mmCIF file of C-alpha atoms in Angstrom:
data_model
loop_
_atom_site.group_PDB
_atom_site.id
_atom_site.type_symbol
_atom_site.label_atom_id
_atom_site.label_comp_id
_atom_site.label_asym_id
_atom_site.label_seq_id
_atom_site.Cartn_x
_atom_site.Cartn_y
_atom_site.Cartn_z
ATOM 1 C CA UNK A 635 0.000 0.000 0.000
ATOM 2 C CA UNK A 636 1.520 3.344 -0.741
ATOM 3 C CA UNK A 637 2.310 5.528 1.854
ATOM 4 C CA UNK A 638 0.332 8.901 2.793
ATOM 5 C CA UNK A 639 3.498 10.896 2.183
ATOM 6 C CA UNK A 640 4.022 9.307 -1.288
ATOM 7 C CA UNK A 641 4.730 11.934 -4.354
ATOM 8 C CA UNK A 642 3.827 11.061 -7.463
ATOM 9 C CA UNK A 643 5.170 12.421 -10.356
ATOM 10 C CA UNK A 644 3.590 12.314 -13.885
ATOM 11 C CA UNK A 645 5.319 13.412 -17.045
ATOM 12 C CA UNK A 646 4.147 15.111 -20.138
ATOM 13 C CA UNK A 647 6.119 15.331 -23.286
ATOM 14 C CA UNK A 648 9.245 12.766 -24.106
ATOM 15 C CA UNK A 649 11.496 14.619 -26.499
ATOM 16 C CA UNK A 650 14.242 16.611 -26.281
ATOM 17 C CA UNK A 651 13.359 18.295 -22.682
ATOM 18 C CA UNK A 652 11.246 15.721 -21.627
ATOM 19 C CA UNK A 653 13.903 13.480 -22.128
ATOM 20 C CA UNK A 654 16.392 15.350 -20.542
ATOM 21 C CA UNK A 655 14.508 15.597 -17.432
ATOM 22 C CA UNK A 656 13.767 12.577 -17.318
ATOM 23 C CA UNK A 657 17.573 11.586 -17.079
ATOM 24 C CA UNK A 658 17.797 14.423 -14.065
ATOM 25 C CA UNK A 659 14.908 12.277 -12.191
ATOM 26 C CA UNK A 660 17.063 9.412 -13.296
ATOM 27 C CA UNK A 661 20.102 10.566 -10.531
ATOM 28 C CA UNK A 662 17.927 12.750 -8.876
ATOM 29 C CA UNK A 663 15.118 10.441 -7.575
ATOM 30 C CA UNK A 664 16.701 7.530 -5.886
ATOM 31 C CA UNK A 665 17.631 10.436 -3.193
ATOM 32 C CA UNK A 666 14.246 10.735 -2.315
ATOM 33 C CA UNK A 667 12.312 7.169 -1.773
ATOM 34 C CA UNK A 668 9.090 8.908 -1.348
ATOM 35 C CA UNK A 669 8.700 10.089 -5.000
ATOM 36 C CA UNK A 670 7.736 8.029 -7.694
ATOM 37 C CA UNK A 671 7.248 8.546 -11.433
ATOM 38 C CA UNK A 672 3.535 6.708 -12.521
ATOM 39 C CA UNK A 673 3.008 8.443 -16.034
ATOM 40 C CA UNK A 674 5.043 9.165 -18.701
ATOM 41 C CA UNK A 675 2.631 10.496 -22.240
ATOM 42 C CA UNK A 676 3.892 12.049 -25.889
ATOM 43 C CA UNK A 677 1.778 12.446 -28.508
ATOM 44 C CA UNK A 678 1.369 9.358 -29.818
ATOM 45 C CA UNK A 679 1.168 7.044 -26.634
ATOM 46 C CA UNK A 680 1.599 6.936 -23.049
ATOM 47 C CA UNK A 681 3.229 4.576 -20.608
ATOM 48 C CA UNK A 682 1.621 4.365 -16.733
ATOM 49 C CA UNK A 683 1.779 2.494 -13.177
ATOM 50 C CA UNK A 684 -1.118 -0.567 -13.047
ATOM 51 C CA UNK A 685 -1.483 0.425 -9.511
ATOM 52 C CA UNK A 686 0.269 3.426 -6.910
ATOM 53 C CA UNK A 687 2.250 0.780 -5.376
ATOM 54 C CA UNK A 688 4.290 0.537 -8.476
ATOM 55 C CA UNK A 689 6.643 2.930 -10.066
ATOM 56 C CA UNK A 690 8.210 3.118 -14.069
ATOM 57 C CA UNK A 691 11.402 2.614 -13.847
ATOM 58 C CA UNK A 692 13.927 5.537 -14.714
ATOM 59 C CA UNK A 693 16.836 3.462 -16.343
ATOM 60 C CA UNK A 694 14.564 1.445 -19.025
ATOM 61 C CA UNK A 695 11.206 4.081 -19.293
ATOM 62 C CA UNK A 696 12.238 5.085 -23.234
ATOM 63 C CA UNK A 697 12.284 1.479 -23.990
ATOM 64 C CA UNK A 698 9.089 0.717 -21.991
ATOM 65 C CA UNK A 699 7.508 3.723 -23.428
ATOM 66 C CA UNK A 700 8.414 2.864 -27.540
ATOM 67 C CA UNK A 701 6.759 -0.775 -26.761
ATOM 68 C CA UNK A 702 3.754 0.436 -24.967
ATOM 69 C CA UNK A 703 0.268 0.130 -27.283
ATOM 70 C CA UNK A 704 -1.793 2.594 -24.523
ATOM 71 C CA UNK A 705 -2.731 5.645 -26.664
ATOM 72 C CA UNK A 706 -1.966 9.378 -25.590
ATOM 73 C CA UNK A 707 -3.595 10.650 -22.231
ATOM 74 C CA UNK A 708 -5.708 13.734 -22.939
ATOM 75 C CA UNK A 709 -5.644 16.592 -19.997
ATOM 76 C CA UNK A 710 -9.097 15.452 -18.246
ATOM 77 C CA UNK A 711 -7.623 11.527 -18.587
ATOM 78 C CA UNK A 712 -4.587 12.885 -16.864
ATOM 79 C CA UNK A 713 -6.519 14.536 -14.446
ATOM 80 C CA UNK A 714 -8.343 11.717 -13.737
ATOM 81 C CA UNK A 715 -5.728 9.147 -13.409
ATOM 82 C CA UNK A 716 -3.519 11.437 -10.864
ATOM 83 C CA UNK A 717 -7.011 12.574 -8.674
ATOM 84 C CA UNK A 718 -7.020 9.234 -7.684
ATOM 85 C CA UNK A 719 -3.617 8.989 -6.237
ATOM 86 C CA UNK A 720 -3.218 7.891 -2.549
ATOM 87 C CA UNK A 721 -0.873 11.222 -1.879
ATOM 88 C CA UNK A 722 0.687 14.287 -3.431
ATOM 89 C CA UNK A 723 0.777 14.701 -6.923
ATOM 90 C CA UNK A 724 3.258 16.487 -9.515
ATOM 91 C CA UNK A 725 2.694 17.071 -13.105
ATOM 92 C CA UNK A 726 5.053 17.931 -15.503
ATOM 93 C CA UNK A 727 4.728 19.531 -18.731
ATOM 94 C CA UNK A 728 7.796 19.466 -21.117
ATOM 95 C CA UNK A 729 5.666 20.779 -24.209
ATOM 96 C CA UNK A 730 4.811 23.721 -25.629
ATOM 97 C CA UNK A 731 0.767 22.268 -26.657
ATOM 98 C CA UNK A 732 -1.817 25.117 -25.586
ATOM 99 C CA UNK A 733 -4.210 22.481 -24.785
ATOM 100 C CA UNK A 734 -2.554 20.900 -21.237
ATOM 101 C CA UNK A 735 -1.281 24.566 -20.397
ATOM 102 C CA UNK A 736 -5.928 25.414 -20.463
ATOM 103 C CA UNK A 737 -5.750 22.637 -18.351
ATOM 104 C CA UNK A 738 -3.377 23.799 -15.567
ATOM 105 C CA UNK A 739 -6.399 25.528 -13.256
ATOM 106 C CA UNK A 740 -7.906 22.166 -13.301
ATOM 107 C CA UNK A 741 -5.050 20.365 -11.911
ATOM 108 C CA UNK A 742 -4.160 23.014 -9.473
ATOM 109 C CA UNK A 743 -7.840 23.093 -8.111
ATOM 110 C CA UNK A 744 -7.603 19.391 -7.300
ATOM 111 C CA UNK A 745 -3.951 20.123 -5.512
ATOM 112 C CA UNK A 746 -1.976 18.915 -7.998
ATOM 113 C CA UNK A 747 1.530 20.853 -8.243
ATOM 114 C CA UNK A 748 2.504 22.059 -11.860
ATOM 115 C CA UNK A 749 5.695 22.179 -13.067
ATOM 116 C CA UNK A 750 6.715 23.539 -16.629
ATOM 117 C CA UNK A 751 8.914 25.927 -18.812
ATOM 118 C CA UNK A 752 5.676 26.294 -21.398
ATOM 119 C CA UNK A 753 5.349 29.748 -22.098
ATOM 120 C CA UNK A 754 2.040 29.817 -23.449
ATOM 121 C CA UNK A 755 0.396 28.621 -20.461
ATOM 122 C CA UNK A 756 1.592 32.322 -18.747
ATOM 123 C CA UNK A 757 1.937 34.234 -21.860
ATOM 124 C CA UNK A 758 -1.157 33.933 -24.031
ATOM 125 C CA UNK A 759 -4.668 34.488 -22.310
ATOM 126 C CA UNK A 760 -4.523 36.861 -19.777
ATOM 127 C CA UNK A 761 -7.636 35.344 -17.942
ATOM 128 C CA UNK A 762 -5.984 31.663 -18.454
ATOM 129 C CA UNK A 763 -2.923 33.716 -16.462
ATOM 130 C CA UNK A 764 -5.669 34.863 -13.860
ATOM 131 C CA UNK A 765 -7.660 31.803 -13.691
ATOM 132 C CA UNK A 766 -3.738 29.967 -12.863
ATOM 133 C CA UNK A 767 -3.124 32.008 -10.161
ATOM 134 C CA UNK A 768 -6.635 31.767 -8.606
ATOM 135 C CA UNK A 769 -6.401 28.307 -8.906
ATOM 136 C CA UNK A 770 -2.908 27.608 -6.959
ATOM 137 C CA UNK A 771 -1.493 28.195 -3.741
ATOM 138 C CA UNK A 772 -1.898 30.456 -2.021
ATOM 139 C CA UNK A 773 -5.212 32.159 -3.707
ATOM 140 C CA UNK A 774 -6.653 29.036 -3.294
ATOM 141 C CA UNK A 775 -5.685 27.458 -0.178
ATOM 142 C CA UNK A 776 -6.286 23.824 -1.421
ATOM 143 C CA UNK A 777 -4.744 24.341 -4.798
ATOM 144 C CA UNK A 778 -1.573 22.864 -5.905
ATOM 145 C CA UNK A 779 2.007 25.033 -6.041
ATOM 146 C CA UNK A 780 2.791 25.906 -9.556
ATOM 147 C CA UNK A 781 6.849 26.564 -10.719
ATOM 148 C CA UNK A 782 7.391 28.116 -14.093
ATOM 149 C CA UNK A 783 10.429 29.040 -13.675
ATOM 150 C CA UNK A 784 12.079 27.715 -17.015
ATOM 151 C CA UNK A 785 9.614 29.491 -19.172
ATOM 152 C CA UNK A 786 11.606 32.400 -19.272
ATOM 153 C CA UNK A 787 15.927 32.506 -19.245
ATOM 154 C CA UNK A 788 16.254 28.502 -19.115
ATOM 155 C CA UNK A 789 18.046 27.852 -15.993
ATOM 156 C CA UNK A 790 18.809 31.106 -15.115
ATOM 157 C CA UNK A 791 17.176 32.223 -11.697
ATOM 158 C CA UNK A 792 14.603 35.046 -13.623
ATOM 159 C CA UNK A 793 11.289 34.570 -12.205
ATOM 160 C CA UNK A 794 12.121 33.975 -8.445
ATOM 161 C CA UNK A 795 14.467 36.710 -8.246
ATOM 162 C CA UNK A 796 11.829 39.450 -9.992
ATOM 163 C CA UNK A 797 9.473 37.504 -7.183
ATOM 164 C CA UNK A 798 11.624 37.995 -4.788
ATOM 165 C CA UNK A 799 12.046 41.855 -5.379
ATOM 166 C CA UNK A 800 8.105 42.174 -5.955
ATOM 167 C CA UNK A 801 7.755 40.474 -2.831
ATOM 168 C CA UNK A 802 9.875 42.174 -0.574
ATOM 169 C CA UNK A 803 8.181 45.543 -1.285
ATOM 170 C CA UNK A 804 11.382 46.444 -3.911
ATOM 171 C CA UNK A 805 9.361 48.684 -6.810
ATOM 172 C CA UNK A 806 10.759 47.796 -10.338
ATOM 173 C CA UNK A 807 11.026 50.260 -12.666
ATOM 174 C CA UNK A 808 12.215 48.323 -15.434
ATOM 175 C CA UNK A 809 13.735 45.384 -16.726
ATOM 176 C CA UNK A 810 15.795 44.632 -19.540
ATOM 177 C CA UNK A 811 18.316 42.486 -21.475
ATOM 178 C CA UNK A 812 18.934 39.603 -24.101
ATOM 179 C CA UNK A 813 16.281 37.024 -22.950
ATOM 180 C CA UNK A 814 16.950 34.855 -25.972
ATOM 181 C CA UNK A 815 20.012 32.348 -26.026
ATOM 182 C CA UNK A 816 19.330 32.140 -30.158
ATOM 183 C CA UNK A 817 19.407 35.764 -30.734
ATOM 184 C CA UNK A 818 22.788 36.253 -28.364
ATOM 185 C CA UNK A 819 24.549 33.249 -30.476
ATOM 186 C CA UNK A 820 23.753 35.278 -33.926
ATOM 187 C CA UNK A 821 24.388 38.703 -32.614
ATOM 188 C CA UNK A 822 28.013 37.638 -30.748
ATOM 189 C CA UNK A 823 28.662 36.215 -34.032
ATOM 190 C CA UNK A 824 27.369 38.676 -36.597
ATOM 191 C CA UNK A 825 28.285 42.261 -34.908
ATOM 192 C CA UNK A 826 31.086 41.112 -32.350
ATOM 193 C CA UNK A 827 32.344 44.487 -30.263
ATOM 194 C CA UNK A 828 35.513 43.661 -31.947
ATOM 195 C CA UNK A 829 33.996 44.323 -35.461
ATOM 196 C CA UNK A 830 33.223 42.114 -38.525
ATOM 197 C CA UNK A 831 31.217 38.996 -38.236
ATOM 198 C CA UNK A 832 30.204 36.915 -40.612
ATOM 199 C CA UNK A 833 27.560 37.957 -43.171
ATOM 200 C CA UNK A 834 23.531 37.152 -41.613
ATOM 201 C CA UNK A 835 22.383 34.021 -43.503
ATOM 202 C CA UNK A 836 25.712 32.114 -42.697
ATOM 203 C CA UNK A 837 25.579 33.288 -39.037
ATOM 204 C CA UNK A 838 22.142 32.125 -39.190
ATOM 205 C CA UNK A 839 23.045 29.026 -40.885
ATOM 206 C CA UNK A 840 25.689 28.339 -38.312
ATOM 207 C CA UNK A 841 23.278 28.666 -35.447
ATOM 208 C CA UNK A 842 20.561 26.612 -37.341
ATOM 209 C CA UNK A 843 23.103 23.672 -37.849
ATOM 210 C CA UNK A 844 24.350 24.158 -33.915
ATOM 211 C CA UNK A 845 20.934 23.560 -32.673
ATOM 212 C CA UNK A 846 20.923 27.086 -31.507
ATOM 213 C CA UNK A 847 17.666 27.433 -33.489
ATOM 214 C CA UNK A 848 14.089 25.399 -33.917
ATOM 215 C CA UNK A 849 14.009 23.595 -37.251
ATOM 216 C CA UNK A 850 12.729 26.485 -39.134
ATOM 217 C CA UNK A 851 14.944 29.254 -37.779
ATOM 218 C CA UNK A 852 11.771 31.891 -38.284
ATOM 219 C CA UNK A 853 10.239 30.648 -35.083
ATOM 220 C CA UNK A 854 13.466 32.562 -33.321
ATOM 221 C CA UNK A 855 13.743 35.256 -35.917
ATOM 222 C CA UNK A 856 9.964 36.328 -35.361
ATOM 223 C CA UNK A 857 10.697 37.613 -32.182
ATOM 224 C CA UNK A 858 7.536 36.475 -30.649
ATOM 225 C CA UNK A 859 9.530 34.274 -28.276
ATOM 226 C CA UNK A 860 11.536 36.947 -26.889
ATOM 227 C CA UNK A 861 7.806 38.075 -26.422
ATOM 228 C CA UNK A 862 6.541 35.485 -24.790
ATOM 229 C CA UNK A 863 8.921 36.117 -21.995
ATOM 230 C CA UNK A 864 8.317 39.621 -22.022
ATOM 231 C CA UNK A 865 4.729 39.178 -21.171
ATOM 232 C CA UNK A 866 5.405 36.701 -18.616
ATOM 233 C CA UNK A 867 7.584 39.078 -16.832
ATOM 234 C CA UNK A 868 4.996 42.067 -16.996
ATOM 235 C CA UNK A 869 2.748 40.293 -15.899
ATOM 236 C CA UNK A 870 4.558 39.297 -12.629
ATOM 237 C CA UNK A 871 5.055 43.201 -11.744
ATOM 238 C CA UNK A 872 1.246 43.910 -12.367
ATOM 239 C CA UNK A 873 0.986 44.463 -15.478
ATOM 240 C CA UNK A 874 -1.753 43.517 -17.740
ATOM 241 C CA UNK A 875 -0.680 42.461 -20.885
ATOM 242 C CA UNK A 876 -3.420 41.191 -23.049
ATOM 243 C CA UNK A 877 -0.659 39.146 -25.466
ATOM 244 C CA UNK A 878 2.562 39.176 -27.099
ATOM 245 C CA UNK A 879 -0.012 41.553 -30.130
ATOM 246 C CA UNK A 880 -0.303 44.306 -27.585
ATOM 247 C CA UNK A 881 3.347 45.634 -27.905
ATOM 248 C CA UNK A 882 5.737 46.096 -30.501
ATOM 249 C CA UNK A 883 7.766 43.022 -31.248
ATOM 250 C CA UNK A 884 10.348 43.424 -34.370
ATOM 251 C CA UNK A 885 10.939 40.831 -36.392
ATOM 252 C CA UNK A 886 13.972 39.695 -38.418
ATOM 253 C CA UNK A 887 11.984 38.004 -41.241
ATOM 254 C CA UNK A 888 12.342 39.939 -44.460
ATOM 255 C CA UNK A 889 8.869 40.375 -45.540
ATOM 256 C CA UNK A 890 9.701 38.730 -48.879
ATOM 257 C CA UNK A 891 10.062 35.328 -47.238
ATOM 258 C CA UNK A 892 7.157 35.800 -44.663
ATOM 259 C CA UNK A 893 5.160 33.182 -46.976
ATOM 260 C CA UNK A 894 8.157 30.310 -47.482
ATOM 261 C CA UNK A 895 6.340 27.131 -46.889
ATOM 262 C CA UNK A 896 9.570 25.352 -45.166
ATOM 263 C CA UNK A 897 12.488 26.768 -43.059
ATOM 264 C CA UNK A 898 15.037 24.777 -45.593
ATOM 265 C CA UNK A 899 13.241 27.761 -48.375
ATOM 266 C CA UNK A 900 13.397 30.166 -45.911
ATOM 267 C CA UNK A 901 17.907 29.134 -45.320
ATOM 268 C CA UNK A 902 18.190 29.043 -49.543
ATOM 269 C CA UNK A 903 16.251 32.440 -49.818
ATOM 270 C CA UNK A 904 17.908 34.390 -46.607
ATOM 271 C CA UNK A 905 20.989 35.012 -48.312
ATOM 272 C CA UNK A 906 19.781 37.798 -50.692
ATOM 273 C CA UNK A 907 19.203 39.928 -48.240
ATOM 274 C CA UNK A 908 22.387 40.027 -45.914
ATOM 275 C CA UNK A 909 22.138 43.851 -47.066
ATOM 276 C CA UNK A 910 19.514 45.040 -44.755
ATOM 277 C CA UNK A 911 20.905 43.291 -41.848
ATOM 278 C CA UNK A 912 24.627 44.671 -42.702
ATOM 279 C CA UNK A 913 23.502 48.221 -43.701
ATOM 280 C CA UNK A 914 21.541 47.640 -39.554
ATOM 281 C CA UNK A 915 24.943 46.817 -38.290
ATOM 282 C CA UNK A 916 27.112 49.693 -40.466
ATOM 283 C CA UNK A 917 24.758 52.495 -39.247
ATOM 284 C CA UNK A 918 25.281 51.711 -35.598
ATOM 285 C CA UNK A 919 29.053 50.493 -36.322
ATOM 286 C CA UNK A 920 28.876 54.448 -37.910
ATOM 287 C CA UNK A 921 27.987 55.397 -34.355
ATOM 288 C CA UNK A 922 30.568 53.745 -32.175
ATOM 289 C CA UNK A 923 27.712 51.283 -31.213
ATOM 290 C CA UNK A 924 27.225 47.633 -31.616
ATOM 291 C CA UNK A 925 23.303 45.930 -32.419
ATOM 292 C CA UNK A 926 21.906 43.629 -30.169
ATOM 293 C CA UNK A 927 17.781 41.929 -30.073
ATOM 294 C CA UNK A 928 16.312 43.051 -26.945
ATOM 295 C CA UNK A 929 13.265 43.014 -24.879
ATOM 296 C CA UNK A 930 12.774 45.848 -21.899
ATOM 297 C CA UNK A 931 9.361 46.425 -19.886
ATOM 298 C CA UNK A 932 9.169 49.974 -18.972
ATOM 299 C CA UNK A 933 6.723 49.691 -15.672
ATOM 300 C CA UNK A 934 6.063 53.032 -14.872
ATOM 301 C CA UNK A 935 4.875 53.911 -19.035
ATOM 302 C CA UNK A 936 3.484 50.296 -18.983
ATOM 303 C CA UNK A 937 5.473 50.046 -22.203
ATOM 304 C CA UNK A 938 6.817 46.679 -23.320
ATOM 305 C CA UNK A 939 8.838 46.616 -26.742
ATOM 306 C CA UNK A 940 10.965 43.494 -27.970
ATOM 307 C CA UNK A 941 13.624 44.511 -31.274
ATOM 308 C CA UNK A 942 17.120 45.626 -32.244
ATOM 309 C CA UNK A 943 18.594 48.127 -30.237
ATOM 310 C CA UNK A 944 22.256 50.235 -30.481
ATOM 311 C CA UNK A 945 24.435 49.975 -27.329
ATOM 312 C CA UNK A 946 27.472 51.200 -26.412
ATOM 313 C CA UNK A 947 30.436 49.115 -26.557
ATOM 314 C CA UNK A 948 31.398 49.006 -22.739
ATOM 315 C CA UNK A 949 27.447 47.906 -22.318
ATOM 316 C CA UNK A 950 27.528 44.754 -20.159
ATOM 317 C CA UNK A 951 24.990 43.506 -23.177
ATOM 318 C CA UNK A 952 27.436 44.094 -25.910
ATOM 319 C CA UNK A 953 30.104 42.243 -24.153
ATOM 320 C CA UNK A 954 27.995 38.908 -24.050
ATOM 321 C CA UNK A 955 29.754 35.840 -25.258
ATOM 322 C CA UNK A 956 28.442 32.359 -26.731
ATOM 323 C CA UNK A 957 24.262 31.927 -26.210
ATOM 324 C CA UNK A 958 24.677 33.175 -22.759
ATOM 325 C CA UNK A 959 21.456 35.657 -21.819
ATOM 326 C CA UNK A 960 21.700 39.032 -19.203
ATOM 327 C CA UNK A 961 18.611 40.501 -17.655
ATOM 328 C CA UNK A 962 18.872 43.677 -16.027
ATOM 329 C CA UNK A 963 16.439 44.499 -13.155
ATOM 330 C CA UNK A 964 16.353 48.629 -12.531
ATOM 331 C CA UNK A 965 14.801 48.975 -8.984
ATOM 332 C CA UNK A 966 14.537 51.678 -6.499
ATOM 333 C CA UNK A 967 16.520 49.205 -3.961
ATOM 334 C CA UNK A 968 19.130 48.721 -6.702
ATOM 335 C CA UNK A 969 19.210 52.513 -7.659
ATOM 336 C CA UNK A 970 20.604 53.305 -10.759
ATOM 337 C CA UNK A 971 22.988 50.045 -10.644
ATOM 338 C CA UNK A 972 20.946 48.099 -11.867
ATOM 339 C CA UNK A 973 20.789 43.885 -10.554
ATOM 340 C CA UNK A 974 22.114 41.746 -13.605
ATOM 341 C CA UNK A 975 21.675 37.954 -13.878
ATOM 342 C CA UNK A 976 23.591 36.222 -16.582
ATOM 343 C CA UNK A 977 24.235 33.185 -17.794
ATOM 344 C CA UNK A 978 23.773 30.226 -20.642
ATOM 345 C CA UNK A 979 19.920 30.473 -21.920
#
């Protein structure tokens, strides 16, 4: 029989994060005898416990999960399956499907604890952001805890530490920096502070075949990522972003090739027009300044804006190296120093 302080952990999504979580929870678990993974689901099947006094095993689950014939757990199946749990349950979500993120007030009103970098659970809807929050802990004092913390700089500490200042009566008055470890990759690359670079498409091209990049490199160069995380932040400090359409958001798509029908069109096209992008990087070169892709929320003008931007070349942004990402949090603690957190995004 499993015991009252049992944890139960359900994951959603098996590729490349879901996998690599699930090899954390492969060292990570055995420390902790209490938890136990019960679900594992993809898109195209799932793999679960017969009973709560079993647990999938971490060393052979990709294995188990390729051979198992049980079809794909919707949101209310998973819902169902982890309500009846004998003890405290954990979902989560490695994807980025808009579906299970409508379904995290569901989960959270039952108690179950959400974990998950998907952005469009916190970014999109503002009332699916309000219903979230009215759902969990501590609005709702029976709700489950939700973490999001990956959904905006990867590892990096972003969320908790704006929480933090919010928290501790700190008043932001704005917040700014390369949220995107894509866009810092192409721009180290393509406008170093040293000068020259490599001409756009092959910097691009270079980051695509990295893995720097999606598949189709437009779903970085849109900007609307970078956006995401923008309204995700804004949100946090009060703000009430309706979406990522509400602001300005820049994107680095030449119109022309707005309407390619694959990203491998979009690579062979790119290349005729490296002009715009260098005469971008000349002007500002013209000026003593380097380019760099930004996002900034201005609180106090409730202005949010996500593009390229000139910077000086001493700016701690210009001087970023490799994919890393730098966030700059201007508070009236901090004065006009402002508190940085940088690292690999």
């Amino acid at each position: 029989m499993a015991s009252s302080s049992q944890v139960f952990i359900a994951v959603i999504g098996a590729g490349g994060v879901g996998r690599h979580f699930l090899t954390q929870c492969s060292h990570l678990l055995p420390k902790f005898p209490n938890a136990s993974l019960v679900l594992i689901s993809r898109s195209n099947r799932s793999l679960r416990v017969p009973t709560f006094n079993h647990a999938l095993s971490l060393s052979t689950w990709e294995q188990d999960l390729a051979a198992s014939t049980s079809p794909a757990l919707s949101p209310s199946e998973t819902l169902d399956f982890l309500a009846s749990a004998p003890g405290k349950c954990i979902i989560v979500d490695n994807t980025s499907n808009q579906d299970v993120a409508a379904s995290y007030p569901d989960f959270l009103k039952k108690g179950i604890n959400v974990i998950t970098p998907n952005k469009k659970a916190f970014s999109s809807d503002l009332k699916l952001w309000q219903s979230i929050l009215e759902s969990a802990y501590p609005s709702n004092p029976q709700g489950g805890l939700v973490y999001h913390e990956s959904s905006v700089g990867a590892g990096l500490p972003i969320i908790s530490t704006l929480k933090d200042l919010v928290e501790t009566g700190d008043e932001i008055q704005k917040i700014e920096g390369v949220f995107s470890g894509t866009m810092s990759f192409l721009f180290n690359s393509f406008a170093p502070v040293e000068g020259k670079g490599g001409k756009w498409s092959e910097e691009v091209s270079k980051a695509k075949d990295a893995g720097y990049t999606e598949p189709d490199p437009r779903d970085d160069l849109n900007g609307v990522d970078v956006a995401r995380k923008l309204v995700i932040l804004a949100r946090i400090v009060g703000l009430q972003v309706e979406s990522t359409s509400a602001f300005p958001v820049q994107s680095l798509i030449p119109k022309e090739l707005e309407d390619c029908t694959s990203g491998d069109e979009f690579m062979e096209r790119l290349p005729a027009f490296d002009g715009e992008m260098e005469n971008t990087k000349a002007e500002a070169v013209g000026k003593g300044k380097i380019i760099r892709f930004v996002g900034s929320v201005d609180v106090a003008s409730k202005k949010v804006e996500v593009g390229l931007r000139e910077f000086d070349k001493g700016h701690p942004i210009a001087g970023l190296q490799g994919s890393d990402n730098l966030i700059s949090f201007y508070t009236r603690r901090y004065g006009p120093n402002p508190l940085i957190v940088q690292g690999a995004g």
